[in-house]
PDB file of C-alpha atoms in Angstrom:
ATOM      1  CA  MET P   1      -4.442  52.892 -55.936  1.00 43.00           C
ATOM      2  CA  LEU P   2      -4.197  54.171 -51.873  1.00 44.00           C
ATOM      3  CA  GLY P   3      -1.838  56.780 -51.473  1.00 48.00           C
ATOM      4  CA  PHE P   4       1.030  55.969 -48.877  1.00 45.00           C
ATOM      5  CA  GLY P   5      -0.419  57.431 -46.155  1.00 49.00           C
ATOM      6  CA  ARG P   6      -3.450  56.835 -46.905  1.00 48.00           C
ATOM      7  CA  GLY P   7      -2.944  53.438 -46.686  1.00 49.00           C
ATOM      8  CA  ALA P   8       0.147  53.708 -43.784  1.00 47.00           C
ATOM      9  CA  ALA P   9      -3.016  55.773 -41.809  1.00 48.00           C
ATOM     10  CA  LEU P  10      -5.044  51.980 -42.681  1.00 44.00           C
ATOM     11  CA  LEU P  11      -2.211  50.392 -41.217  1.00 42.00           C
ATOM     12  CA  ARG P  12      -2.552  52.466 -38.182  1.00 50.00           C
ATOM     13  CA  VAL P  13      -5.817  51.489 -37.408  1.00 46.00           C
ATOM     14  CA  SER P  14      -5.719  48.174 -38.276  1.00 49.00           C
ATOM     15  CA  ALA P  15      -2.743  47.836 -35.442  1.00 47.00           C
ATOM     16  CA  LYS P  16      -4.674  49.755 -32.901  1.00 49.00           C
ATOM     17  CA  GLN P  17      -8.052  47.565 -33.304  1.00 53.00           C
ATOM     18  CA  ALA P  18      -6.448  44.313 -33.454  1.00 48.00           C
ATOM     19  CA  PHE P  19      -4.703  45.556 -30.093  1.00 48.00           C
ATOM     20  CA  ASP P  20      -7.930  45.738 -28.452  1.00 58.00           C
ATOM     21  CA  PHE P  21      -9.309  42.983 -29.270  1.00 55.00           C
ATOM     22  CA  GLY P  22      -6.509  41.262 -28.382  1.00 60.00           C
ATOM     23  CA  GLU P  23      -6.424  43.373 -25.348  1.00 65.00           C
ATOM     24  CA  LYS P  24      -9.799  41.917 -24.193  1.00 62.00           C
ATOM     25  CA  ARG P  25      -9.569  38.152 -24.835  1.00 67.00           C
ATOM     26  CA  ARG P  26      -6.555  38.970 -22.478  1.00 67.00           C
ATOM     27  CA  ILE P  27      -8.717  40.529 -20.189  1.00 64.00           C
ATOM     28  CA  TYR P  28     -12.328  38.168 -21.584  1.00 63.00           C
ATOM     29  CA  ARG P  29      -8.948  34.854 -19.905  1.00 66.00           C
ATOM     30  CA  ASP P  30      -8.926  36.772 -17.117  1.00 65.00           C
ATOM     31  CA  ILE P  31     -11.469  36.594 -16.033  1.00 64.00           C
ATOM     32  CA  THR P  32     -12.147  33.144 -16.751  1.00 65.00           C
ATOM     33  CA  MET P  33      -9.164  31.584 -14.854  1.00 58.00           C
ATOM     34  CA  ALA P  34      -9.568  33.881 -11.944  1.00 56.00           C
ATOM     35  CA  ALA P  35     -13.840  32.330 -11.746  1.00 60.00           C
ATOM     36  CA  ALA P  36     -12.257  28.919 -12.168  1.00 58.00           C
ATOM     37  CA  THR P  37      -9.471  29.317  -9.120  1.00 67.00           C
ATOM     38  CA  ASN P  38     -12.272  27.330  -7.247  1.00 78.00           C
ATOM     39  CA  PHE P  39     -11.847  24.190  -9.495  1.00 82.00           C
ATOM     40  CA  GLU P  40      -8.933  21.789  -8.974  1.00 83.00           C
ATOM     41  CA  PHE P  41      -8.878  18.003 -11.470  1.00 84.00           C
ATOM     42  CA  ARG P  42      -8.151  15.727 -10.089  1.00 84.00           C
ATOM     43  CA  GLY P  43      -8.624  12.546 -11.941  1.00 84.00           C
ATOM     44  CA  ALA P  44      -9.104   8.859 -10.890  1.00 83.00           C
ATOM     45  CA  LYS P  45      -6.519   6.848  -8.167  1.00 82.00           C
ATOM     46  CA  ARG P  46      -6.778   4.052  -9.360  1.00 78.00           C
ATOM     47  CA  LEU P  47      -5.309   4.936 -12.666  1.00 76.00           C
ATOM     48  CA  GLU P  48      -2.324   6.655 -10.954  1.00 78.00           C
ATOM     49  CA  LYS P  49      -0.253   4.561 -11.397  1.00 74.00           C
ATOM     50  CA  PHE P  50      -0.981   3.930 -15.184  1.00 73.00           C
ATOM     51  CA  LYS P  51      -0.086   7.564 -15.968  1.00 72.00           C
ATOM     52  CA  GLY P  52       3.656   6.394 -17.284  1.00 64.00           C
ATOM     53  CA  GLY P  53       2.961   4.870 -20.349  1.00 66.00           C
ATOM     54  CA  THR P  54       2.036   1.381 -21.149  1.00 72.00           C
ATOM     55  CA  VAL P  55       4.074  -0.890 -23.351  1.00 72.00           C
ATOM     56  CA  TRP P  56       2.707   0.322 -27.089  1.00 71.00           C
ATOM     57  CA  GLU P  57       3.096   3.995 -26.278  1.00 76.00           C
ATOM     58  CA  GLU P  58       6.989   3.339 -24.887  1.00 80.00           C
ATOM     59  CA  PHE P  59       8.101   0.567 -27.666  1.00 80.00           C
ATOM     60  CA  THR P  60       6.347   1.588 -31.158  1.00 82.00           C
ATOM     61  CA  PRO P  61       7.459   4.803 -30.849  1.00 87.00           C
ATOM     62  CA  LEU P  62      11.149   3.640 -30.869  1.00 88.00           C
ATOM     63  CA  ALA P  63      10.113   0.605 -33.006  1.00 86.00           C
ATOM     64  CA  HIS P  64       9.407   4.176 -35.702  1.00 86.00           C
ATOM     65  CA  GLN P  65      12.568   5.754 -34.110  1.00 92.00           C
ATOM     66  CA  TYR P  66      14.845   3.291 -35.272  1.00 93.00           C
ATOM     67  CA  ASN P  67      13.192   1.577 -37.834  1.00 90.00           C
ATOM     68  CA  ALA P  68      13.068  -1.904 -35.612  1.00 88.00           C
ATOM     69  CA  VAL P  69      11.208  -4.936 -35.386  1.00 83.00           C
ATOM     70  CA  ASN P  70       8.489  -3.972 -33.476  1.00 79.00           C
ATOM     71  CA  LEU P  71       7.314  -6.354 -30.529  1.00 74.00           C
ATOM     72  CA  GLY P  72       5.652  -4.469 -28.409  1.00 72.00           C
ATOM     73  CA  GLN P  73       2.714  -5.307 -30.042  1.00 73.00           C
ATOM     74  CA  GLY P  74       1.573  -8.363 -31.230  1.00 71.00           C
ATOM     75  CA  PHE P  75       0.981  -7.995 -34.478  1.00 73.00           C
ATOM     76  CA  PRO P  76       2.509  -9.882 -37.950  1.00 75.00           C
ATOM     77  CA  ASN P  77       4.172  -7.631 -40.554  1.00 76.00           C
ATOM     78  CA  PHE P  78       1.691  -9.320 -43.586  1.00 82.00           C
ATOM     79  CA  SER P  79      -1.869  -8.463 -44.434  1.00 87.00           C
ATOM     80  CA  GLY P  80      -4.868 -11.441 -43.783  1.00 91.00           C
ATOM     81  CA  PRO P  81      -5.959 -13.735 -46.241  1.00 94.00           C
ATOM     82  CA  ASP P  82      -7.394 -12.694 -49.264  1.00 96.00           C
ATOM     83  CA  TRP P  83     -10.536 -14.853 -48.313  1.00 96.00           C
ATOM     84  CA  VAL P  84     -11.213 -13.581 -44.989  1.00 94.00           C
ATOM     85  CA  LEU P  85     -10.432  -9.433 -46.476  1.00 95.00           C
ATOM     86  CA  ASP P  86     -13.424 -10.000 -49.555  1.00 96.00           C
ATOM     87  CA  ALA P  87     -15.115 -11.686 -46.924  1.00 94.00           C
ATOM     88  CA  ALA P  88     -15.636  -8.786 -44.437  1.00 93.00           C
ATOM     89  CA  LYS P  89     -15.228  -6.689 -47.995  1.00 95.00           C
ATOM     90  CA  ASN P  90     -18.562  -8.809 -48.925  1.00 95.00           C
ATOM     91  CA  ALA P  91     -20.370  -7.911 -45.916  1.00 92.00           C
ATOM     92  CA  ILE P  92     -19.467  -4.202 -46.277  1.00 94.00           C
ATOM     93  CA  ASP P  93     -21.508  -4.744 -49.928  1.00 96.00           C
ATOM     94  CA  ASP P  94     -24.347  -6.930 -48.710  1.00 94.00           C
ATOM     95  CA  GLY P  95     -25.421  -3.464 -45.895  1.00 91.00           C
ATOM     96  CA  LYS P  96     -24.325  -5.748 -42.495  1.00 88.00           C
ATOM     97  CA  ASN P  97     -23.501  -2.427 -41.288  1.00 88.00           C
ATOM     98  CA  GLN P  98     -25.827  -1.646 -38.821  1.00 89.00           C
ATOM     99  CA  TYR P  99     -26.551  -2.809 -34.600  1.00 87.00           C
ATOM    100  CA  ALA P 100     -26.349  -6.271 -34.394  1.00 88.00           C
ATOM    101  CA  ARG P 101     -27.746  -8.116 -30.951  1.00 88.00           C
ATOM    102  CA  SER P 102     -25.529  -6.863 -28.153  1.00 87.00           C
ATOM    103  CA  ALA P 103     -24.388 -10.939 -27.250  1.00 91.00           C
ATOM    104  CA  GLY P 104     -23.030 -10.573 -31.160  1.00 92.00           C
ATOM    105  CA  HIS P 105     -23.999 -10.611 -34.722  1.00 92.00           C
ATOM    106  CA  LEU P 106     -26.008 -13.859 -34.871  1.00 94.00           C
ATOM    107  CA  PRO P 107     -24.383 -15.419 -38.151  1.00 93.00           C
ATOM    108  CA  LEU P 108     -20.945 -15.007 -36.333  1.00 94.00           C
ATOM    109  CA  VAL P 109     -21.333 -16.457 -33.093  1.00 97.00           C
ATOM    110  CA  GLU P 110     -23.456 -18.883 -34.323  1.00 97.00           C
ATOM    111  CA  ALA P 111     -20.220 -19.541 -36.889  1.00 96.00           C
ATOM    112  CA  ILE P 112     -17.891 -19.268 -33.608  1.00 97.00           C
ATOM    113  CA  GLY P 113     -20.825 -21.647 -31.892  1.00 98.00           C
ATOM    114  CA  GLU P 114     -20.073 -23.910 -35.082  1.00 98.00           C
ATOM    115  CA  VAL P 115     -15.771 -23.881 -34.762  1.00 97.00           C
ATOM    116  CA  TYR P 116     -15.760 -24.815 -30.821  1.00 98.00           C
ATOM    117  CA  SER P 117     -18.148 -27.038 -30.217  1.00 98.00           C
ATOM    118  CA  PRO P 118     -15.821 -30.422 -31.703  1.00 98.00           C
ATOM    119  CA  LEU P 119     -12.749 -28.291 -29.902  1.00 98.00           C
ATOM    120  CA  PHE P 120     -13.706 -27.832 -26.855  1.00 98.00           C
ATOM    121  CA  GLY P 121     -15.488 -31.972 -26.980  1.00 97.00           C
ATOM    122  CA  ARG P 122     -19.300 -29.843 -26.304  1.00 98.00           C
ATOM    123  CA  GLU P 123     -22.447 -29.073 -28.331  1.00 98.00           C
ATOM    124  CA  LEU P 124     -22.266 -25.233 -27.316  1.00 98.00           C
ATOM    125  CA  ASP P 125     -25.136 -22.381 -27.202  1.00 98.00           C
ATOM    126  CA  SER P 126     -24.186 -19.766 -29.254  1.00 97.00           C
ATOM    127  CA  LYS P 127     -26.459 -17.783 -28.063  1.00 96.00           C
ATOM    128  CA  LYS P 128     -25.574 -18.096 -24.343  1.00 97.00           C
ATOM    129  CA  GLU P 129     -22.250 -19.780 -23.836  1.00 98.00           C
ATOM    130  CA  ILE P 130     -20.382 -16.830 -26.485  1.00 98.00           C
ATOM    131  CA  LEU P 131     -20.418 -13.058 -25.973  1.00 97.00           C
ATOM    132  CA  THR P 132     -18.383 -11.524 -28.948  1.00 95.00           C
ATOM    133  CA  THR P 133     -15.606  -8.178 -28.264  1.00 95.00           C
ATOM    134  CA  ASN P 134     -14.276  -5.572 -28.674  1.00 93.00           C
ATOM    135  CA  GLY P 135     -10.763  -7.728 -29.147  1.00 92.00           C
ATOM    136  CA  SER P 136     -10.111 -10.895 -26.996  1.00 94.00           C
ATOM    137  CA  SER P 137      -8.672  -7.277 -25.017  1.00 93.00           C
ATOM    138  CA  GLU P 138     -12.449  -5.825 -23.800  1.00 95.00           C
ATOM    139  CA  GLY P 139     -12.954  -9.778 -23.331  1.00 96.00           C
ATOM    140  CA  ILE P 140     -10.562  -9.804 -20.932  1.00 96.00           C
ATOM    141  CA  PHE P 141     -11.812  -6.613 -19.109  1.00 95.00           C
ATOM    142  CA  ALA P 142     -15.466  -7.842 -19.271  1.00 96.00           C
ATOM    143  CA  SER P 143     -14.860 -11.309 -17.338  1.00 97.00           C
ATOM    144  CA  VAL P 144     -13.455  -9.242 -15.087  1.00 97.00           C
ATOM    145  CA  MET P 145     -15.422  -5.970 -14.466  1.00 95.00           C
ATOM    146  CA  GLY P 146     -18.019  -9.633 -14.675  1.00 96.00           C
ATOM    147  CA  LEU P 147     -16.796 -11.399 -12.130  1.00 97.00           C
ATOM    148  CA  VAL P 148     -14.508 -10.441  -9.500  1.00 96.00           C
ATOM    149  CA  ASP P 149     -16.308  -7.579  -7.091  1.00 95.00           C
ATOM    150  CA  VAL P 150     -14.009  -4.779  -4.820  1.00 94.00           C
ATOM    151  CA  GLY P 151     -11.695  -6.424  -2.260  1.00 92.00           C
ATOM    152  CA  ASP P 152     -11.326 -10.037  -4.925  1.00 97.00           C
ATOM    153  CA  GLU P 153      -8.088 -11.042  -5.548  1.00 98.00           C
ATOM    154  CA  ILE P 154      -6.825 -11.840  -8.756  1.00 98.00           C
ATOM    155  CA  VAL P 155      -3.811 -14.544  -9.044  1.00 98.00           C
ATOM    156  CA  MET P 156      -1.286 -13.974 -12.257  1.00 97.00           C
ATOM    157  CA  ILE P 157       0.684 -16.285 -13.347  1.00 98.00           C
ATOM    158  CA  GLU P 158       4.266 -13.934 -14.422  1.00 96.00           C
ATOM    159  CA  PRO P 159       5.680 -12.089 -16.354  1.00 95.00           C
ATOM    160  CA  PHE P 160       2.344 -11.710 -17.560  1.00 93.00           C
ATOM    161  CA  PHE P 161       0.255  -9.336 -20.825  1.00 88.00           C
ATOM    162  CA  ASP P 162       0.573  -5.928 -19.133  1.00 84.00           C
ATOM    163  CA  ILE P 163      -3.535  -5.412 -20.181  1.00 89.00           C
ATOM    164  CA  TYR P 164      -4.457  -7.552 -17.095  1.00 93.00           C
ATOM    165  CA  ASN P 165      -3.166  -5.374 -14.583  1.00 90.00           C
ATOM    166  CA  GLY P 166      -5.734  -2.058 -16.544  1.00 89.00           C
ATOM    167  CA  ALA P 167      -8.456  -4.445 -16.030  1.00 92.00           C
ATOM    168  CA  ILE P 168      -8.023  -5.463 -12.164  1.00 93.00           C
ATOM    169  CA  ALA P 169      -7.247  -1.502 -11.240  1.00 90.00           C
ATOM    170  CA  MET P 170     -11.396  -0.956 -13.017  1.00 90.00           C
ATOM    171  CA  SER P 171     -12.731  -3.122 -10.725  1.00 92.00           C
ATOM    172  CA  ASN P 172     -10.231  -2.088  -7.951  1.00 92.00           C
ATOM    173  CA  ALA P 173      -9.533  -6.064  -6.566  1.00 95.00           C
ATOM    174  CA  THR P 174      -6.456  -6.642  -5.417  1.00 96.00           C
ATOM    175  CA  PRO P 175      -3.557  -8.733  -7.706  1.00 96.00           C
ATOM    176  CA  ARG P 176      -1.466 -11.517  -6.256  1.00 97.00           C
ATOM    177  CA  TYR P 177       1.400 -12.902  -8.534  1.00 97.00           C
ATOM    178  CA  VAL P 178       3.078 -16.189  -9.186  1.00 98.00           C
ATOM    179  CA  PRO P 179       6.083 -16.052 -11.371  1.00 97.00           C
ATOM    180  CA  LEU P 180       7.611 -18.845 -13.401  1.00 97.00           C
ATOM    181  CA  ARG P 181      10.010 -20.474 -12.459  1.00 95.00           C
ATOM    182  CA  PRO P 182      13.592 -21.502 -15.453  1.00 94.00           C
ATOM    183  CA  LYS P 183      14.140 -24.984 -14.817  1.00 90.00           C
ATOM    184  CA  GLU P 184      16.372 -26.255 -12.171  1.00 85.00           C
ATOM    185  CA  GLY P 185      20.233 -26.329 -14.318  1.00 80.00           C
ATOM    186  CA  THR P 186      18.116 -25.045 -17.963  1.00 79.00           C
ATOM    187  CA  LEU P 187      16.827 -22.923 -20.128  1.00 82.00           C
ATOM    188  CA  SER P 188      16.923 -23.477 -22.857  1.00 87.00           C
ATOM    189  CA  THR P 189      13.479 -22.804 -24.456  1.00 91.00           C
ATOM    190  CA  SER P 190      10.183 -21.821 -22.335  1.00 93.00           C
ATOM    191  CA  ALA P 191       9.185 -25.110 -21.840  1.00 92.00           C
ATOM    192  CA  ASP P 192      11.957 -24.694 -18.399  1.00 94.00           C
ATOM    193  CA  LEU P 193       9.157 -22.025 -17.281  1.00 95.00           C
ATOM    194  CA  ILE P 194       8.425 -24.066 -14.520  1.00 96.00           C
ATOM    195  CA  LEU P 195       5.486 -23.179 -12.383  1.00 97.00           C
ATOM    196  CA  HIS P 196       5.574 -24.503  -8.431  1.00 97.00           C
ATOM    197  CA  GLN P 197       2.777 -26.232  -7.294  1.00 98.00           C
ATOM    198  CA  SER P 198       3.932 -24.399  -3.936  1.00 98.00           C
ATOM    199  CA  ASP P 199       3.472 -20.894  -4.882  1.00 98.00           C
ATOM    200  CA  LEU P 200       0.609 -21.022  -6.973  1.00 98.00           C
ATOM    201  CA  GLU P 201      -1.214 -22.691  -3.971  1.00 98.00           C
ATOM    202  CA  ALA P 202       0.307 -19.855  -1.552  1.00 98.00           C
ATOM    203  CA  ALA P 203      -1.004 -17.647  -3.930  1.00 98.00           C
ATOM    204  CA  ILE P 204      -4.414 -19.013  -3.115  1.00 98.00           C
ATOM    205  CA  ASN P 205      -6.863 -17.991  -0.037  1.00 97.00           C
ATOM    206  CA  GLU P 206     -10.109 -17.276   0.711  1.00 96.00           C
ATOM    207  CA  LYS P 207     -11.312 -13.967  -0.921  1.00 97.00           C
ATOM    208  CA  THR P 208      -9.195 -15.141  -4.907  1.00 98.00           C
ATOM    209  CA  ARG P 209     -12.709 -15.571  -7.059  1.00 98.00           C
ATOM    210  CA  LEU P 210      -9.708 -15.832 -10.339  1.00 98.00           C
ATOM    211  CA  LEU P 211      -6.895 -17.483 -12.099  1.00 98.00           C
ATOM    212  CA  VAL P 212      -5.568 -15.498 -15.425  1.00 98.00           C
ATOM    213  CA  LEU P 213      -3.504 -18.659 -16.842  1.00 98.00           C
ATOM    214  CA  ASN P 214      -2.400 -17.170 -20.082  1.00 98.00           C
ATOM    215  CA  THR P 215      -1.301 -20.508 -22.475  1.00 98.00           C
ATOM    216  CA  PRO P 216       0.436 -19.754 -25.490  1.00 97.00           C
ATOM    217  CA  HIS P 217       1.597 -17.906 -23.321  1.00 96.00           C
ATOM    218  CA  ASN P 218       2.350 -13.980 -23.849  1.00 92.00           C
ATOM    219  CA  PRO P 219       5.674 -12.694 -23.864  1.00 91.00           C
ATOM    220  CA  THR P 220       7.375 -16.476 -23.567  1.00 93.00           C
ATOM    221  CA  GLY P 221       5.727 -18.253 -25.376  1.00 93.00           C
ATOM    222  CA  LYS P 222       5.072 -21.103 -23.652  1.00 96.00           C
ATOM    223  CA  VAL P 223       3.118 -23.430 -24.101  1.00 97.00           C
ATOM    224  CA  PHE P 224       1.200 -25.536 -21.074  1.00 98.00           C
ATOM    225  CA  SER P 225       1.673 -29.154 -20.752  1.00 97.00           C
ATOM    226  CA  ARG P 226      -1.097 -31.108 -20.605  1.00 97.00           C
ATOM    227  CA  ALA P 227       0.053 -32.650 -17.151  1.00 98.00           C
ATOM    228  CA  GLU P 228       0.453 -28.420 -16.242  1.00 98.00           C
ATOM    229  CA  LEU P 229      -2.656 -27.683 -16.755  1.00 98.00           C
ATOM    230  CA  GLU P 230      -4.285 -30.724 -14.796  1.00 98.00           C
ATOM    231  CA  MET P 231      -1.665 -29.773 -11.950  1.00 98.00           C
ATOM    232  CA  ILE P 232      -3.416 -25.662 -12.094  1.00 98.00           C
ATOM    233  CA  ALA P 233      -6.791 -27.701 -12.135  1.00 98.00           C
ATOM    234  CA  GLY P 234      -6.498 -30.302  -9.292  1.00 98.00           C
ATOM    235  CA  VAL P 235      -5.446 -26.789  -7.548  1.00 98.00           C
ATOM    236  CA  VAL P 236      -8.303 -24.700  -8.464  1.00 98.00           C
ATOM    237  CA  SER P 237     -11.190 -27.115  -8.151  1.00 98.00           C
ATOM    238  CA  LYS P 238     -10.170 -27.451  -3.958  1.00 97.00           C
ATOM    239  CA  HIS P 239     -11.141 -23.772  -4.178  1.00 98.00           C
ATOM    240  CA  PRO P 240     -15.059 -23.382  -4.574  1.00 96.00           C
ATOM    241  CA  HIS P 241     -15.184 -19.393  -5.747  1.00 96.00           C
ATOM    242  CA  LEU P 242     -12.155 -19.738  -7.272  1.00 98.00           C
ATOM    243  CA  MET P 243     -12.610 -19.387 -11.403  1.00 98.00           C
ATOM    244  CA  VAL P 244     -10.457 -19.649 -14.059  1.00 98.00           C
ATOM    245  CA  LEU P 245     -10.460 -17.040 -17.316  1.00 98.00           C
ATOM    246  CA  ALA P 246      -8.441 -18.951 -20.280  1.00 98.00           C
ATOM    247  CA  ASP P 247      -6.712 -15.887 -22.175  1.00 98.00           C
ATOM    248  CA  GLU P 248      -5.782 -18.625 -25.384  1.00 98.00           C
ATOM    249  CA  VAL P 249      -5.757 -15.897 -28.104  1.00 96.00           C
ATOM    250  CA  TYR P 250      -2.562 -17.662 -29.405  1.00 95.00           C
ATOM    251  CA  GLU P 251      -4.110 -21.294 -30.070  1.00 96.00           C
ATOM    252  CA  TRP P 252      -3.800 -21.529 -32.689  1.00 95.00           C
ATOM    253  CA  LEU P 253       0.129 -20.578 -33.070  1.00 92.00           C
ATOM    254  CA  THR P 254       1.805 -23.267 -31.777  1.00 93.00           C
ATOM    255  CA  PHE P 255       4.814 -25.554 -33.467  1.00 90.00           C
ATOM    256  CA  GLU P 256       5.257 -29.200 -32.961  1.00 89.00           C
ATOM    257  CA  VAL P 257       3.435 -28.351 -29.375  1.00 92.00           C
ATOM    258  CA  PRO P 258      -0.345 -28.872 -28.985  1.00 94.00           C
ATOM    259  CA  HIS P 259      -2.200 -26.837 -27.311  1.00 97.00           C
ATOM    260  CA  ILE P 260      -5.007 -27.676 -24.372  1.00 98.00           C
ATOM    261  CA  ARG P 261      -7.893 -25.447 -24.353  1.00 98.00           C
ATOM    262  CA  PHE P 262      -8.314 -25.502 -19.684  1.00 98.00           C
ATOM    263  CA  ALA P 263     -11.548 -25.380 -19.755  1.00 98.00           C
ATOM    264  CA  THR P 264     -11.636 -29.413 -21.436  1.00 98.00           C
ATOM    265  CA  LEU P 265     -10.329 -30.208 -18.031  1.00 98.00           C
ATOM    266  CA  PRO P 266     -11.984 -32.866 -15.782  1.00 98.00           C
ATOM    267  CA  GLY P 267     -14.639 -30.657 -14.098  1.00 97.00           C
ATOM    268  CA  MET P 268     -12.956 -27.023 -14.654  1.00 98.00           C
ATOM    269  CA  TRP P 269     -16.037 -26.199 -17.545  1.00 98.00           C
ATOM    270  CA  GLU P 270     -18.061 -24.487 -15.422  1.00 98.00           C
ATOM    271  CA  ARG P 271     -15.445 -22.404 -13.705  1.00 98.00           C
ATOM    272  CA  THR P 272     -13.599 -21.323 -17.510  1.00 98.00           C
ATOM    273  CA  ILE P 273     -14.970 -18.730 -19.080  1.00 98.00           C
ATOM    274  CA  THR P 274     -12.238 -18.599 -22.197  1.00 98.00           C
ATOM    275  CA  ALA P 275     -11.466 -15.325 -23.960  1.00 98.00           C
ATOM    276  CA  THR P 276      -9.630 -15.792 -27.847  1.00 97.00           C
ATOM    277  CA  SER P 277      -9.904 -13.438 -31.009  1.00 95.00           C
ATOM    278  CA  ALA P 278     -10.267 -13.202 -35.756  1.00 94.00           C
ATOM    279  CA  GLY P 279      -7.069 -11.037 -34.460  1.00 91.00           C
ATOM    280  CA  LYS P 280      -4.296 -12.795 -34.122  1.00 87.00           C
ATOM    281  CA  THR P 281      -5.766 -16.021 -36.129  1.00 90.00           C
ATOM    282  CA  PHE P 282      -6.356 -13.908 -39.395  1.00 92.00           C
ATOM    283  CA  SER P 283      -3.501 -11.127 -38.718  1.00 91.00           C
ATOM    284  CA  VAL P 284      -6.575  -8.715 -38.914  1.00 92.00           C
ATOM    285  CA  THR P 285      -5.640  -6.727 -35.526  1.00 89.00           C
ATOM    286  CA  GLY P 286      -6.832  -3.576 -36.275  1.00 90.00           C
ATOM    287  CA  TRP P 287     -10.485  -5.593 -36.975  1.00 91.00           C
ATOM    288  CA  LYS P 288     -10.466  -5.615 -33.315  1.00 91.00           C
ATOM    289  CA  THR P 289     -13.080  -9.185 -34.012  1.00 93.00           C
ATOM    290  CA  GLY P 290     -12.578 -10.874 -29.865  1.00 95.00           C
ATOM    291  CA  TRP P 291     -15.676 -13.773 -28.092  1.00 97.00           C
ATOM    292  CA  LEU P 292     -15.536 -15.147 -25.040  1.00 98.00           C
ATOM    293  CA  VAL P 293     -16.124 -19.264 -24.266  1.00 98.00           C
ATOM    294  CA  GLY P 294     -17.846 -20.922 -21.240  1.00 98.00           C
ATOM    295  CA  PRO P 295     -20.367 -22.181 -18.968  1.00 98.00           C
ATOM    296  CA  GLU P 296     -24.186 -19.348 -19.219  1.00 98.00           C
ATOM    297  CA  HIS P 297     -23.360 -18.372 -15.739  1.00 98.00           C
ATOM    298  CA  LEU P 298     -19.774 -16.651 -16.523  1.00 98.00           C
ATOM    299  CA  VAL P 299     -20.880 -15.393 -19.698  1.00 98.00           C
ATOM    300  CA  SER P 300     -23.958 -14.366 -18.654  1.00 96.00           C
ATOM    301  CA  ALA P 301     -21.248 -12.735 -16.332  1.00 96.00           C
ATOM    302  CA  ALA P 302     -19.269 -10.951 -17.878  1.00 96.00           C
ATOM    303  CA  ALA P 303     -22.145 -10.259 -20.677  1.00 94.00           C
ATOM    304  CA  CYS P 304     -23.015  -6.293 -18.384  1.00 91.00           C
ATOM    305  CA  ALA P 305     -20.273  -5.349 -19.153  1.00 86.00           C
ATOM    306  CA  PRO P 306     -20.027  -4.720 -22.558  1.00 84.00           C
ATOM    307  CA  ALA P 307     -23.737  -3.857 -23.102  1.00 81.00           C
ATOM    308  CA  TYR P 308     -22.669  -0.365 -21.647  1.00 81.00           C
ATOM    309  CA  ILE P 309     -19.433  -0.407 -23.491  1.00 81.00           C
ATOM    310  CA  PRO P 310     -19.300  -0.532 -27.376  1.00 79.00           C
ATOM    311  CA  PHE P 311     -22.620  -2.020 -26.652  1.00 71.00           C
ATOM    312  CA  PHE P 312     -22.414  -5.084 -29.281  1.00 67.00           C
ATOM    313  CA  ILE P 313     -19.721  -6.328 -31.171  1.00 65.00           C
TER     314      ILE P 313
END
């Protein structure tokens, strides 16, 4: 055992070494900071307005804090059906774990084409008219980036899913807003929220390139009727350069009201790219598996973005 005197001496030496090391670190830090005085960080201005946080960043911590129902994120409180989960497990066990073609794993796009061909009333070319994406969120982003140029205008119907604004900001396009207005004298269901033709027409000009149409609608739950969609199609058809991004991710979650795909309306297929997802349909939102469906010229334009982001889904 060390004597007390010897132990104290060693302790003093260790303390001095620690002090010397700490002093060297401080000197090094000061020199480094002095050398860095010419550096001034500045992030991209186009995204500065989003630093305040998203609806997810605000609502999710509050929901956890107060054990509340989380209305900030669109997922249910139950898992997906067993046959869907088992299919994913089997795919992993079968070795399907490597890169796929950038436009989407061929068996997946073929399955999507088989399901959606009758829904769109045409035989879809799975290799050219379907693009798989990292959830419908990336499909929306890819569509905006592929179809809109700097200075173009995009029309959105208020209220809307806040992710649209981020895509528009990153594309340097200009947003225009058209409100859903309560039907005069009553507001008993979301069907009583009306998109007035005069409002829509007033928002569109020669710079408008894209109309974002969300049905079934988030956050109101409104399912646009055929008459409403035909009115929108009539306005769109007056503008040769206007395209439509149809966000139809809640396509299967309707109650007593049929969902009508905007691209099936006369003259709208060539102008419309539709975004949807397996996450909402099968309650597997964490899988982030979405897809775009549309004519080849729109899908190929949108495909330019994912090729350099996730590469493939």
